[in-house]
Structures are given as C-alpha cells and as structure tokens.
Amino acid sequence: VTRVLAAFRELLDERLDQLTTLTIERWRMERVSRRLNAEDRRLGRRRLVAGATMNRDLAALQAAMARAMEWDLITTNPVRT
C-alpha cells in the first residue's frame, strides 16, 4: 500500500474504474522522461527513478488492481501485462 501511495500520488484522485491503460502509460512515460536539470547535475544528483524501481511500482499497482477486481470494484485491470 505504501509503495502505491508514494509512487502514484498523481493518480490518487482518480476513481479506480476511471484508470485506463492509457492513463498508466502516460504516468509511466512522464516519469521516465523526467530529466535532471543543471542544478541537479551541479549537486551531483542521479536519476530520479531507476528502471527496477519503476518495475516494482508497476507490479505493486498491478497487484492492487487485481485485488480490486477480486472485490468487484473494477471489471478490468488496466495494468495487466
């Protein structure tokens, strides 16, 4: 639960049945496309999100959505791979 709340902060206002594969893909692309700016580089900061972290976040969301399907809160899982 903690991982989903932290990673998908921007999507928490969405209703579960309103989340689509497109919504999730847009979230993923925006997160992947974030670039470090000059200030970040000057301070020696690294990438904001590693690929493995992204995979774990998506796996957590997929599991949460699968549980929502079991509980009949949604009819399809938009994160299903």
JSON list of C-alpha atoms in Angstrom, two decimals, residues 31-80:
[
{"chain": "A", "resi": 31, "resn": "ARG", "atom": "CA", "xyz": [8.14, 9.52, -15.06]},
{"chain": "A", "resi": 32, "resn": "VAL", "atom": "CA", "xyz": [10.66, 8.00, -17.47]},
{"chain": "A", "resi": 33, "resn": "SER", "atom": "CA", "xyz": [11.10, 11.24, -19.40]},
{"chain": "A", "resi": 34, "resn": "ARG", "atom": "CA", "xyz": [11.98, 13.35, -16.37]},
{"chain": "A", "resi": 35, "resn": "ARG", "atom": "CA", "xyz": [15.45, 14.69, -16.87]},
{"chain": "A", "resi": 36, "resn": "LEU", "atom": "CA", "xyz": [17.87, 16.11, -14.38]},
{"chain": "A", "resi": 37, "resn": "ASN", "atom": "CA", "xyz": [18.26, 19.85, -14.80]},
{"chain": "A", "resi": 38, "resn": "ALA", "atom": "CA", "xyz": [21.53, 21.80, -14.49]},
{"chain": "A", "resi": 39, "resn": "GLU", "atom": "CA", "xyz": [21.01, 22.36, -10.76]},
{"chain": "A", "resi": 40, "resn": "ASP", "atom": "CA", "xyz": [20.50, 18.63, -10.18]},
{"chain": "A", "resi": 41, "resn": "ARG", "atom": "CA", "xyz": [23.70, 17.84, -12.08]},
{"chain": "A", "resi": 42, "resn": "ARG", "atom": "CA", "xyz": [25.62, 20.53, -10.20]},
{"chain": "A", "resi": 43, "resn": "LEU", "atom": "CA", "xyz": [24.53, 18.97, -6.91]},
{"chain": "A", "resi": 44, "resn": "GLY", "atom": "CA", "xyz": [25.53, 15.51, -8.11]},
{"chain": "A", "resi": 45, "resn": "ARG", "atom": "CA", "xyz": [22.01, 14.10, -8.09]},
{"chain": "A", "resi": 46, "resn": "ARG", "atom": "CA", "xyz": [21.33, 10.92, -10.01]},
{"chain": "A", "resi": 47, "resn": "ARG", "atom": "CA", "xyz": [18.33, 9.71, -11.98]},
{"chain": "A", "resi": 48, "resn": "LEU", "atom": "CA", "xyz": [15.10, 10.26, -10.13]},
{"chain": "A", "resi": 49, "resn": "VAL", "atom": "CA", "xyz": [13.75, 6.75, -10.75]},
{"chain": "A", "resi": 50, "resn": "ALA", "atom": "CA", "xyz": [15.67, 3.63, -11.72]},
{"chain": "A", "resi": 51, "resn": "GLY", "atom": "CA", "xyz": [14.14, 1.09, -14.09]},
{"chain": "A", "resi": 52, "resn": "ALA", "atom": "CA", "xyz": [13.92, -1.53, -11.34]},
{"chain": "A", "resi": 53, "resn": "THR", "atom": "CA", "xyz": [12.02, 0.92, -9.13]},
{"chain": "A", "resi": 54, "resn": "MET", "atom": "CA", "xyz": [9.57, 1.60, -11.96]},
{"chain": "A", "resi": 55, "resn": "ASN", "atom": "CA", "xyz": [9.02, -2.15, -12.40]},
{"chain": "A", "resi": 56, "resn": "ARG", "atom": "CA", "xyz": [8.37, -2.62, -8.67]},
{"chain": "A", "resi": 57, "resn": "ASP", "atom": "CA", "xyz": [5.94, 0.31, -8.64]},
{"chain": "A", "resi": 58, "resn": "LEU", "atom": "CA", "xyz": [4.01, -1.09, -11.60]},
{"chain": "A", "resi": 59, "resn": "ALA", "atom": "CA", "xyz": [3.96, -4.57, -10.02]},
{"chain": "A", "resi": 60, "resn": "ALA", "atom": "CA", "xyz": [2.52, -3.09, -6.81]},
{"chain": "A", "resi": 61, "resn": "LEU", "atom": "CA", "xyz": [-0.18, -1.25, -8.76]},
{"chain": "A", "resi": 62, "resn": "GLN", "atom": "CA", "xyz": [-0.97, -4.36, -10.79]},
{"chain": "A", "resi": 63, "resn": "ALA", "atom": "CA", "xyz": [-1.41, -6.37, -7.59]},
{"chain": "A", "resi": 64, "resn": "ALA", "atom": "CA", "xyz": [-3.64, -3.69, -6.06]},
{"chain": "A", "resi": 65, "resn": "MET", "atom": "CA", "xyz": [-5.79, -3.56, -9.19]},
{"chain": "A", "resi": 66, "resn": "ALA", "atom": "CA", "xyz": [-6.03, -7.36, -9.27]},
{"chain": "A", "resi": 67, "resn": "ARG", "atom": "CA", "xyz": [-7.33, -7.26, -5.68]},
{"chain": "A", "resi": 68, "resn": "ALA", "atom": "CA", "xyz": [-9.85, -4.58, -6.69]},
{"chain": "A", "resi": 69, "resn": "MET", "atom": "CA", "xyz": [-11.06, -6.94, -9.44]},
{"chain": "A", "resi": 70, "resn": "GLU", "atom": "CA", "xyz": [-11.43, -9.77, -6.89]},
{"chain": "A", "resi": 71, "resn": "TRP", "atom": "CA", "xyz": [-13.56, -7.45, -4.76]},
{"chain": "A", "resi": 72, "resn": "ASP", "atom": "CA", "xyz": [-15.67, -6.47, -7.82]},
{"chain": "A", "resi": 73, "resn": "LEU", "atom": "CA", "xyz": [-14.65, -2.82, -7.58]},
{"chain": "A", "resi": 74, "resn": "ILE", "atom": "CA", "xyz": [-13.48, -2.81, -11.22]},
{"chain": "A", "resi": 75, "resn": "THR", "atom": "CA", "xyz": [-14.11, -5.07, -14.20]},
{"chain": "A", "resi": 76, "resn": "THR", "atom": "CA", "xyz": [-10.70, -4.85, -15.92]},
{"chain": "A", "resi": 77, "resn": "ASN", "atom": "CA", "xyz": [-7.13, -4.37, -14.75]},
{"chain": "A", "resi": 78, "resn": "PRO", "atom": "CA", "xyz": [-5.51, -1.53, -16.74]},
{"chain": "A", "resi": 79, "resn": "VAL", "atom": "CA", "xyz": [-2.03, -2.57, -15.57]},
{"chain": "A", "resi": 80, "resn": "ARG", "atom": "CA", "xyz": [-2.30, -6.16, -16.76]}
]
